[in-house]
C-alpha cells in the first residue's frame, strides 16, 4: 500500500455520495433515537421506536419523520467525506514503511478520522437535535394540557389550552445561536461529541478492515461489494452500541429546550451523574437499537460506494485498491 497514492477529491466525493444515500434511507430511525434518548423518567411520550414513528406520522404527517433531514443532507457530505478520507489518509501515512498495518496503527488512524470529523459533526448534530426533538416537546405539552383540562373539569373556570409554540427552522436556530453565543453556540457538546466519535472510529475502522479482509478472494482482488456492505453493517452496529452511553449524554447536552420538570445539565460529568442517579444504568442504552439500525446500513452503504470507487469512475481516475 505504501506505493499507492490516494485521490483525495475522489474520496471526498465518494464519502459525500455515500452519506446522502445513507441518510435518506435511515433518517426516520435516527429521529426516533433522538426522541427516545431525550425522554426522562415521568415524562415518557413514546414507549418504543415503532410507537414513536407511528405517533410522529399521526401528529406531524409522513414528512414529520424527516424533520432536521435538510441539515443532515447538507452537512453529511463534508462529514462523511472527512471521516472516510481522513481514515484513508492516516492509514496511508502509517503504512509508508511498507509493513502491514498493525491493529494499533489501524486504531490510531481511526482516532485521527474521528477527531477530524467533529469539525462538521458537532454543529450538524446541534441543529438536527433541536429540529428532531421539537415534535416530542410539542406532544408532551399537548398531553399535559389535556391532563390539566381533565383535572379542571367541574371547576369554575375552564382551563385554556396553551398556544402551540412555533417550530424553529435550521436557519433561525443558526442565526439565534450565533447572535446569542457566537460560534461556540454551534459547538456546544463538542467534548461529548469527541468522546463518542473518536472511540467509535477506533472500533469501527479496524473492525471493518479486518472483516472486509476475511472476504477478500485468494487471488488478492478486492472484496465483493456484498462483503464490504456486510462488514460495514456489522462494524457500524457494534461500534454504535459500544459508544451509545456517550451518545445519550451528547444528545441531552445539545438539547436547548427542555420538557416540563426535565433535568438540566452543566456538563458531561454532571449529565452522566444525573442520568445514573435518576434513571438508572439502563438509561445509557436508550435508543441503542435505533442507533444500531441507523449506523449499520449507513456505513454499509458508505463502504460499498467508497470501495466501488464511484467517484474514480466519474472522474476518469484509476481505481486504487484500499
mmCIF file of C-alpha atoms in Angstrom:
data_model
loop_
_atom_site.group_PDB
_atom_site.id
_atom_site.type_symbol
_atom_site.label_atom_id
_atom_site.label_comp_id
_atom_site.label_asym_id
_atom_site.label_seq_id
_atom_site.Cartn_x
_atom_site.Cartn_y
_atom_site.Cartn_z
ATOM 1 C CA UNK A 1 0.000 0.000 0.000
ATOM 2 C CA UNK A 2 2.927 2.321 0.577
ATOM 3 C CA UNK A 3 3.450 2.917 -3.133
ATOM 4 C CA UNK A 4 -0.166 3.731 -3.853
ATOM 5 C CA UNK A 5 -1.339 7.311 -3.908
ATOM 6 C CA UNK A 6 -4.854 8.187 -2.859
ATOM 7 C CA UNK A 7 -7.030 10.623 -4.780
ATOM 8 C CA UNK A 8 -8.402 12.954 -2.128
ATOM 9 C CA UNK A 9 -11.090 14.583 -4.340
ATOM 10 C CA UNK A 10 -12.384 11.135 -5.290
ATOM 11 C CA UNK A 11 -12.502 10.019 -1.667
ATOM 12 C CA UNK A 12 -14.383 13.190 -0.699
ATOM 13 C CA UNK A 13 -16.922 12.681 -3.491
ATOM 14 C CA UNK A 14 -17.387 9.015 -2.568
ATOM 15 C CA UNK A 15 -17.959 9.941 1.069
ATOM 16 C CA UNK A 16 -20.484 12.588 0.082
ATOM 17 C CA UNK A 17 -22.453 10.272 -2.199
ATOM 18 C CA UNK A 18 -22.495 7.567 0.452
ATOM 19 C CA UNK A 19 -23.666 9.980 3.136
ATOM 20 C CA UNK A 20 -26.533 11.343 1.053
ATOM 21 C CA UNK A 21 -27.820 7.882 0.152
ATOM 22 C CA UNK A 22 -27.455 6.538 3.678
ATOM 23 C CA UNK A 23 -29.102 9.445 5.487
ATOM 24 C CA UNK A 24 -32.090 9.424 3.132
ATOM 25 C CA UNK A 25 -32.673 5.752 3.936
ATOM 26 C CA UNK A 26 -32.364 5.781 7.736
ATOM 27 C CA UNK A 27 -33.254 9.298 8.930
ATOM 28 C CA UNK A 28 -36.683 8.397 10.448
ATOM 29 C CA UNK A 29 -34.983 5.848 12.720
ATOM 30 C CA UNK A 30 -32.454 8.492 13.762
ATOM 31 C CA UNK A 31 -35.329 10.831 14.664
ATOM 32 C CA UNK A 32 -36.846 8.108 16.862
ATOM 33 C CA UNK A 33 -33.444 7.588 18.519
ATOM 34 C CA UNK A 34 -33.118 11.276 19.420
ATOM 35 C CA UNK A 35 -36.631 11.479 20.877
ATOM 36 C CA UNK A 36 -36.232 8.275 22.887
ATOM 37 C CA UNK A 37 -32.867 9.390 24.293
ATOM 38 C CA UNK A 38 -34.244 12.761 25.400
ATOM 39 C CA UNK A 39 -37.133 11.229 27.338
ATOM 40 C CA UNK A 40 -36.694 11.317 31.093
ATOM 41 C CA UNK A 41 -38.483 9.260 33.713
ATOM 42 C CA UNK A 42 -42.014 10.507 34.358
ATOM 43 C CA UNK A 43 -42.100 12.387 31.059
ATOM 44 C CA UNK A 44 -42.419 9.497 28.613
ATOM 45 C CA UNK A 45 -44.257 10.224 25.373
ATOM 46 C CA UNK A 46 -43.047 7.182 23.421
ATOM 47 C CA UNK A 47 -42.620 3.579 24.517
ATOM 48 C CA UNK A 48 -40.540 2.263 21.616
ATOM 49 C CA UNK A 49 -39.149 3.109 18.199
ATOM 50 C CA UNK A 50 -42.266 1.899 16.391
ATOM 51 C CA UNK A 51 -44.530 3.776 18.814
ATOM 52 C CA UNK A 52 -42.503 6.941 18.233
ATOM 53 C CA UNK A 53 -42.703 6.667 14.444
ATOM 54 C CA UNK A 54 -46.444 5.901 14.460
ATOM 55 C CA UNK A 55 -47.226 8.841 16.753
ATOM 56 C CA UNK A 56 -44.971 11.108 14.686
ATOM 57 C CA UNK A 57 -46.833 10.246 11.479
ATOM 58 C CA UNK A 58 -50.205 10.767 13.187
ATOM 59 C CA UNK A 59 -49.339 14.144 14.668
ATOM 60 C CA UNK A 60 -46.863 15.582 12.138
ATOM 61 C CA UNK A 61 -47.550 13.667 8.934
ATOM 62 C CA UNK A 62 -45.201 11.446 6.948
ATOM 63 C CA UNK A 63 -42.618 14.187 6.420
ATOM 64 C CA UNK A 64 -42.563 14.807 10.163
ATOM 65 C CA UNK A 65 -40.215 11.827 10.308
ATOM 66 C CA UNK A 66 -37.741 13.858 8.255
ATOM 67 C CA UNK A 67 -37.612 16.937 10.499
ATOM 68 C CA UNK A 68 -33.982 18.053 10.520
ATOM 69 C CA UNK A 69 -33.126 15.984 7.452
ATOM 70 C CA UNK A 70 -32.216 19.084 5.442
ATOM 71 C CA UNK A 71 -29.423 19.871 7.912
ATOM 72 C CA UNK A 72 -28.116 16.325 7.716
ATOM 73 C CA UNK A 73 -28.329 16.152 3.938
ATOM 74 C CA UNK A 74 -26.456 19.459 3.675
ATOM 75 C CA UNK A 75 -23.679 18.647 6.122
ATOM 76 C CA UNK A 76 -23.404 14.866 5.854
ATOM 77 C CA UNK A 77 -21.423 15.228 2.620
ATOM 78 C CA UNK A 78 -18.448 17.002 4.239
ATOM 79 C CA UNK A 79 -18.876 14.977 7.449
ATOM 80 C CA UNK A 80 -18.749 11.534 5.853
ATOM 81 C CA UNK A 81 -16.196 12.693 3.310
ATOM 82 C CA UNK A 82 -13.850 13.964 6.031
ATOM 83 C CA UNK A 83 -14.300 10.810 8.133
ATOM 84 C CA UNK A 84 -13.637 8.323 5.332
ATOM 85 C CA UNK A 85 -10.938 10.345 3.579
ATOM 86 C CA UNK A 86 -9.124 11.090 6.854
ATOM 87 C CA UNK A 87 -9.038 7.411 7.782
ATOM 88 C CA UNK A 88 -7.723 6.562 4.318
ATOM 89 C CA UNK A 89 -5.095 9.312 4.605
ATOM 90 C CA UNK A 90 -3.889 8.252 8.063
ATOM 91 C CA UNK A 91 -3.755 4.585 7.053
ATOM 92 C CA UNK A 92 -1.642 5.572 4.039
ATOM 93 C CA UNK A 93 0.734 7.659 6.158
ATOM 94 C CA UNK A 94 1.089 4.922 8.786
ATOM 95 C CA UNK A 95 1.897 2.262 6.179
ATOM 96 C CA UNK A 96 4.623 4.168 4.320
ATOM 97 C CA UNK A 97 7.237 1.809 5.730
ATOM 98 C CA UNK A 98 5.776 -0.933 3.560
ATOM 99 C CA UNK A 99 4.731 -3.016 6.546
ATOM 100 C CA UNK A 100 1.214 -4.327 7.043
ATOM 101 C CA UNK A 101 -0.784 -2.105 9.393
ATOM 102 C CA UNK A 102 -0.868 -3.379 12.956
ATOM 103 C CA UNK A 103 -4.091 -3.227 14.974
ATOM 104 C CA UNK A 104 -2.681 -0.323 16.993
ATOM 105 C CA UNK A 105 -1.953 1.679 13.822
ATOM 106 C CA UNK A 106 -5.431 0.912 12.484
ATOM 107 C CA UNK A 107 -6.902 2.220 15.736
ATOM 108 C CA UNK A 108 -4.637 5.278 15.546
ATOM 109 C CA UNK A 109 -5.879 6.029 12.023
ATOM 110 C CA UNK A 110 -9.477 5.680 13.237
ATOM 111 C CA UNK A 111 -8.744 8.038 16.119
ATOM 112 C CA UNK A 112 -7.446 10.639 13.673
ATOM 113 C CA UNK A 113 -10.514 10.265 11.460
ATOM 114 C CA UNK A 114 -12.922 10.647 14.387
ATOM 115 C CA UNK A 115 -11.102 13.740 15.628
ATOM 116 C CA UNK A 116 -11.204 15.413 12.214
ATOM 117 C CA UNK A 117 -14.892 14.812 11.587
ATOM 118 C CA UNK A 118 -16.196 16.647 14.686
ATOM 119 C CA UNK A 119 -15.467 19.949 12.948
ATOM 120 C CA UNK A 120 -18.628 19.293 10.935
ATOM 121 C CA UNK A 121 -20.417 16.732 13.118
ATOM 122 C CA UNK A 122 -20.890 18.948 16.184
ATOM 123 C CA UNK A 123 -22.830 21.840 14.558
ATOM 124 C CA UNK A 124 -24.732 19.364 12.362
ATOM 125 C CA UNK A 125 -25.876 17.360 15.392
ATOM 126 C CA UNK A 126 -26.591 20.524 17.363
ATOM 127 C CA UNK A 127 -29.069 21.825 14.776
ATOM 128 C CA UNK A 128 -30.516 18.410 13.912
ATOM 129 C CA UNK A 129 -31.341 17.559 17.529
ATOM 130 C CA UNK A 130 -33.323 20.779 18.067
ATOM 131 C CA UNK A 131 -35.412 20.108 14.961
ATOM 132 C CA UNK A 132 -35.923 16.420 15.720
ATOM 133 C CA UNK A 133 -36.894 16.945 19.362
ATOM 134 C CA UNK A 134 -39.369 19.767 18.712
ATOM 135 C CA UNK A 135 -42.108 17.238 17.949
ATOM 136 C CA UNK A 136 -41.552 15.386 21.228
ATOM 137 C CA UNK A 137 -41.786 18.607 23.236
ATOM 138 C CA UNK A 138 -44.961 19.603 21.381
ATOM 139 C CA UNK A 139 -46.502 16.188 22.062
ATOM 140 C CA UNK A 140 -45.554 16.427 25.733
ATOM 141 C CA UNK A 141 -47.162 19.867 26.073
ATOM 142 C CA UNK A 142 -50.320 18.552 24.401
ATOM 143 C CA UNK A 143 -50.541 15.617 26.831
ATOM 144 C CA UNK A 144 -50.002 17.861 29.860
ATOM 145 C CA UNK A 145 -52.597 20.324 28.562
ATOM 146 C CA UNK A 146 -55.135 17.513 28.141
ATOM 147 C CA UNK A 147 -54.425 16.287 31.679
ATOM 148 C CA UNK A 148 -54.887 19.816 33.008
ATOM 149 C CA UNK A 149 -58.229 20.110 31.237
ATOM 150 C CA UNK A 150 -59.418 16.805 32.716
ATOM 151 C CA UNK A 151 -58.356 17.813 36.218
ATOM 152 C CA UNK A 152 -60.017 21.192 35.741
ATOM 153 C CA UNK A 153 -63.405 19.805 34.773
ATOM 154 C CA UNK A 154 -66.087 20.964 37.129
ATOM 155 C CA UNK A 155 -64.073 23.966 38.246
ATOM 156 C CA UNK A 156 -65.491 27.459 37.912
ATOM 157 C CA UNK A 157 -63.037 28.462 35.193
ATOM 158 C CA UNK A 158 -62.316 26.096 32.297
ATOM 159 C CA UNK A 159 -58.633 25.594 31.503
ATOM 160 C CA UNK A 160 -57.378 27.154 28.323
ATOM 161 C CA UNK A 161 -55.033 25.198 26.092
ATOM 162 C CA UNK A 162 -51.671 26.884 25.660
ATOM 163 C CA UNK A 163 -50.977 28.121 22.150
ATOM 164 C CA UNK A 164 -48.704 25.899 20.084
ATOM 165 C CA UNK A 165 -45.087 27.003 20.059
ATOM 166 C CA UNK A 166 -43.851 27.657 16.508
ATOM 167 C CA UNK A 167 -41.211 25.175 15.475
ATOM 168 C CA UNK A 168 -37.877 26.719 14.512
ATOM 169 C CA UNK A 169 -36.041 26.254 11.255
ATOM 170 C CA UNK A 170 -32.357 25.443 10.884
ATOM 171 C CA UNK A 171 -31.685 28.969 9.601
ATOM 172 C CA UNK A 172 -33.436 30.552 12.582
ATOM 173 C CA UNK A 173 -31.582 28.295 15.021
ATOM 174 C CA UNK A 174 -28.226 29.095 13.455
ATOM 175 C CA UNK A 175 -28.913 32.818 13.469
ATOM 176 C CA UNK A 176 -30.110 32.787 17.102
ATOM 177 C CA UNK A 177 -27.156 30.715 18.299
ATOM 178 C CA UNK A 178 -24.624 32.921 16.528
ATOM 179 C CA UNK A 179 -26.290 36.059 17.867
ATOM 180 C CA UNK A 180 -26.550 34.876 21.474
ATOM 181 C CA UNK A 181 -23.498 32.639 21.909
ATOM 182 C CA UNK A 182 -21.258 33.217 18.910
ATOM 183 C CA UNK A 183 -19.614 30.368 17.018
ATOM 184 C CA UNK A 184 -19.236 28.489 20.318
ATOM 185 C CA UNK A 185 -23.014 28.094 20.390
ATOM 186 C CA UNK A 186 -22.859 25.775 17.387
ATOM 187 C CA UNK A 187 -20.156 23.733 19.107
ATOM 188 C CA UNK A 188 -21.978 23.066 22.361
ATOM 189 C CA UNK A 189 -21.315 19.454 23.320
ATOM 190 C CA UNK A 190 -18.015 19.327 21.427
ATOM 191 C CA UNK A 191 -16.336 17.340 24.205
ATOM 192 C CA UNK A 192 -19.173 14.810 24.315
ATOM 193 C CA UNK A 193 -19.077 14.512 20.521
ATOM 194 C CA UNK A 194 -15.344 13.772 20.658
ATOM 195 C CA UNK A 195 -15.915 11.178 23.396
ATOM 196 C CA UNK A 196 -18.469 9.490 21.133
ATOM 197 C CA UNK A 197 -16.897 9.779 17.679
ATOM 198 C CA UNK A 198 -13.245 9.088 18.475
ATOM 199 C CA UNK A 199 -13.938 5.742 20.240
ATOM 200 C CA UNK A 200 -16.472 4.923 17.511
ATOM 201 C CA UNK A 201 -13.843 5.351 14.810
ATOM 202 C CA UNK A 202 -11.237 3.470 16.853
ATOM 203 C CA UNK A 203 -13.610 0.487 16.993
ATOM 204 C CA UNK A 204 -15.229 0.813 13.572
ATOM 205 C CA UNK A 205 -12.383 1.216 11.095
ATOM 206 C CA UNK A 206 -10.089 -1.610 12.312
ATOM 207 C CA UNK A 207 -13.077 -3.936 12.729
ATOM 208 C CA UNK A 208 -14.341 -3.127 9.246
ATOM 209 C CA UNK A 209 -10.909 -3.527 7.652
ATOM 210 C CA UNK A 210 -10.387 -6.951 9.224
ATOM 211 C CA UNK A 211 -13.911 -8.198 8.466
ATOM 212 C CA UNK A 212 -13.582 -6.989 4.884
ATOM 213 C CA UNK A 213 -10.223 -8.726 4.600
ATOM 214 C CA UNK A 214 -11.861 -12.031 5.549
ATOM 215 C CA UNK A 215 -13.956 -11.845 2.381
ATOM 216 C CA UNK A 216 -11.090 -10.985 0.054
ATOM 217 C CA UNK A 217 -10.548 -13.655 -2.625
ATOM 218 C CA UNK A 218 -7.337 -15.686 -2.527
ATOM 219 C CA UNK A 219 -6.330 -14.068 -5.823
ATOM 220 C CA UNK A 220 -5.820 -10.780 -3.979
ATOM 221 C CA UNK A 221 -8.604 -8.927 -5.770
ATOM 222 C CA UNK A 222 -10.828 -6.520 -3.851
ATOM 223 C CA UNK A 223 -13.604 -7.963 -1.717
ATOM 224 C CA UNK A 224 -17.023 -8.320 -3.382
ATOM 225 C CA UNK A 225 -19.366 -5.402 -2.757
ATOM 226 C CA UNK A 226 -21.672 -7.510 -0.560
ATOM 227 C CA UNK A 227 -18.744 -8.343 1.718
ATOM 228 C CA UNK A 228 -17.956 -4.634 2.083
ATOM 229 C CA UNK A 229 -21.629 -3.950 2.790
ATOM 230 C CA UNK A 230 -21.924 -6.672 5.454
ATOM 231 C CA UNK A 231 -18.589 -5.701 7.020
ATOM 232 C CA UNK A 232 -19.744 -2.085 7.214
ATOM 233 C CA UNK A 233 -23.070 -3.109 8.770
ATOM 234 C CA UNK A 234 -21.512 -5.373 11.420
ATOM 235 C CA UNK A 235 -18.691 -3.000 12.311
ATOM 236 C CA UNK A 236 -21.022 0.007 12.366
ATOM 237 C CA UNK A 237 -23.648 -1.563 14.609
ATOM 238 C CA UNK A 238 -21.031 -2.933 17.019
ATOM 239 C CA UNK A 239 -19.278 0.440 17.325
ATOM 240 C CA UNK A 240 -22.611 2.264 17.654
ATOM 241 C CA UNK A 241 -23.778 0.176 20.607
ATOM 242 C CA UNK A 242 -20.343 0.408 22.257
ATOM 243 C CA UNK A 243 -20.429 4.227 22.371
ATOM 244 C CA UNK A 244 -24.189 4.658 22.965
ATOM 245 C CA UNK A 245 -23.750 5.906 26.576
ATOM 246 C CA UNK A 246 -21.721 8.853 25.250
ATOM 247 C CA UNK A 247 -24.343 9.431 22.549
ATOM 248 C CA UNK A 248 -27.112 9.669 25.177
ATOM 249 C CA UNK A 249 -25.117 12.239 27.155
ATOM 250 C CA UNK A 250 -24.278 14.186 23.994
ATOM 251 C CA UNK A 251 -27.930 14.301 22.927
ATOM 252 C CA UNK A 252 -29.030 15.589 26.339
ATOM 253 C CA UNK A 253 -26.291 18.237 26.445
ATOM 254 C CA UNK A 254 -27.057 19.539 22.958
ATOM 255 C CA UNK A 255 -30.826 19.843 23.534
ATOM 256 C CA UNK A 256 -31.531 23.517 24.202
ATOM 257 C CA UNK A 257 -35.228 23.121 25.034
ATOM 258 C CA UNK A 258 -36.434 21.035 27.975
ATOM 259 C CA UNK A 259 -39.795 19.492 28.706
ATOM 260 C CA UNK A 260 -41.722 20.133 31.919
ATOM 261 C CA UNK A 261 -39.757 19.031 35.021
ATOM 262 C CA UNK A 262 -36.868 17.678 32.963
ATOM 263 C CA UNK A 263 -33.316 17.920 34.307
ATOM 264 C CA UNK A 264 -30.800 20.474 33.078
ATOM 265 C CA UNK A 265 -27.077 19.772 32.899
ATOM 266 C CA UNK A 266 -23.915 21.800 33.356
ATOM 267 C CA UNK A 267 -21.522 19.443 31.616
ATOM 268 C CA UNK A 268 -20.663 15.888 30.636
ATOM 269 C CA UNK A 269 -19.993 14.530 34.126
ATOM 270 C CA UNK A 270 -22.998 16.327 35.636
ATOM 271 C CA UNK A 271 -25.233 14.882 32.932
ATOM 272 C CA UNK A 272 -23.852 11.359 33.365
ATOM 273 C CA UNK A 273 -24.296 11.517 37.166
ATOM 274 C CA UNK A 274 -27.885 12.759 36.952
ATOM 275 C CA UNK A 275 -28.857 10.151 34.372
ATOM 276 C CA UNK A 276 -27.343 7.382 36.524
ATOM 277 C CA UNK A 277 -28.969 8.660 39.719
ATOM 278 C CA UNK A 278 -32.427 9.478 38.362
ATOM 279 C CA UNK A 279 -32.894 6.944 35.577
ATOM 280 C CA UNK A 280 -30.511 4.104 36.319
ATOM 281 C CA UNK A 281 -27.750 2.458 34.240
ATOM 282 C CA UNK A 282 -30.192 1.230 31.590
ATOM 283 C CA UNK A 283 -30.829 4.858 30.549
ATOM 284 C CA UNK A 284 -27.380 4.910 28.929
ATOM 285 C CA UNK A 285 -28.648 2.332 26.441
ATOM 286 C CA UNK A 286 -31.686 4.363 25.395
ATOM 287 C CA UNK A 287 -32.006 4.321 21.634
ATOM 288 C CA UNK A 288 -29.146 1.817 21.284
ATOM 289 C CA UNK A 289 -31.054 -0.480 18.956
ATOM 290 C CA UNK A 290 -32.241 2.541 16.947
ATOM 291 C CA UNK A 291 -28.677 3.765 16.635
ATOM 292 C CA UNK A 292 -27.508 0.305 15.547
ATOM 293 C CA UNK A 293 -30.284 0.216 12.927
ATOM 294 C CA UNK A 294 -29.187 3.666 11.715
ATOM 295 C CA UNK A 295 -25.443 3.104 11.658
ATOM 296 C CA UNK A 296 -25.432 -0.418 10.181
ATOM 297 C CA UNK A 297 -26.961 0.417 6.768
ATOM 298 C CA UNK A 298 -25.474 3.930 6.815
ATOM 299 C CA UNK A 299 -21.917 2.657 6.983
ATOM 300 C CA UNK A 300 -22.684 -0.431 4.924
ATOM 301 C CA UNK A 301 -23.850 1.804 2.079
ATOM 302 C CA UNK A 302 -20.937 4.170 2.678
ATOM 303 C CA UNK A 303 -18.355 1.449 2.375
ATOM 304 C CA UNK A 304 -19.940 -0.028 -0.759
ATOM 305 C CA UNK A 305 -19.857 3.364 -2.508
ATOM 306 C CA UNK A 306 -16.376 4.039 -1.181
ATOM 307 C CA UNK A 307 -14.936 0.657 -2.138
ATOM 308 C CA UNK A 308 -16.589 0.560 -5.551
ATOM 309 C CA UNK A 309 -14.861 3.845 -6.331
ATOM 310 C CA UNK A 310 -17.826 5.562 -7.975
ATOM 311 C CA UNK A 311 -16.063 8.934 -7.944
ATOM 312 C CA UNK A 312 -12.926 7.476 -9.564
ATOM 313 C CA UNK A 313 -15.136 6.210 -12.385
ATOM 314 C CA UNK A 314 -16.873 9.582 -12.760
ATOM 315 C CA UNK A 315 -13.572 11.470 -12.722
ATOM 316 C CA UNK A 316 -11.812 9.003 -15.017
ATOM 317 C CA UNK A 317 -9.200 8.166 -12.377
ATOM 318 C CA UNK A 318 -7.586 4.744 -11.859
ATOM 319 C CA UNK A 319 -9.198 2.736 -9.068
ATOM 320 C CA UNK A 320 -6.841 2.386 -6.097
ATOM 321 C CA UNK A 321 -7.312 -0.753 -4.007
ATOM 322 C CA UNK A 322 -7.883 0.247 -0.347
#
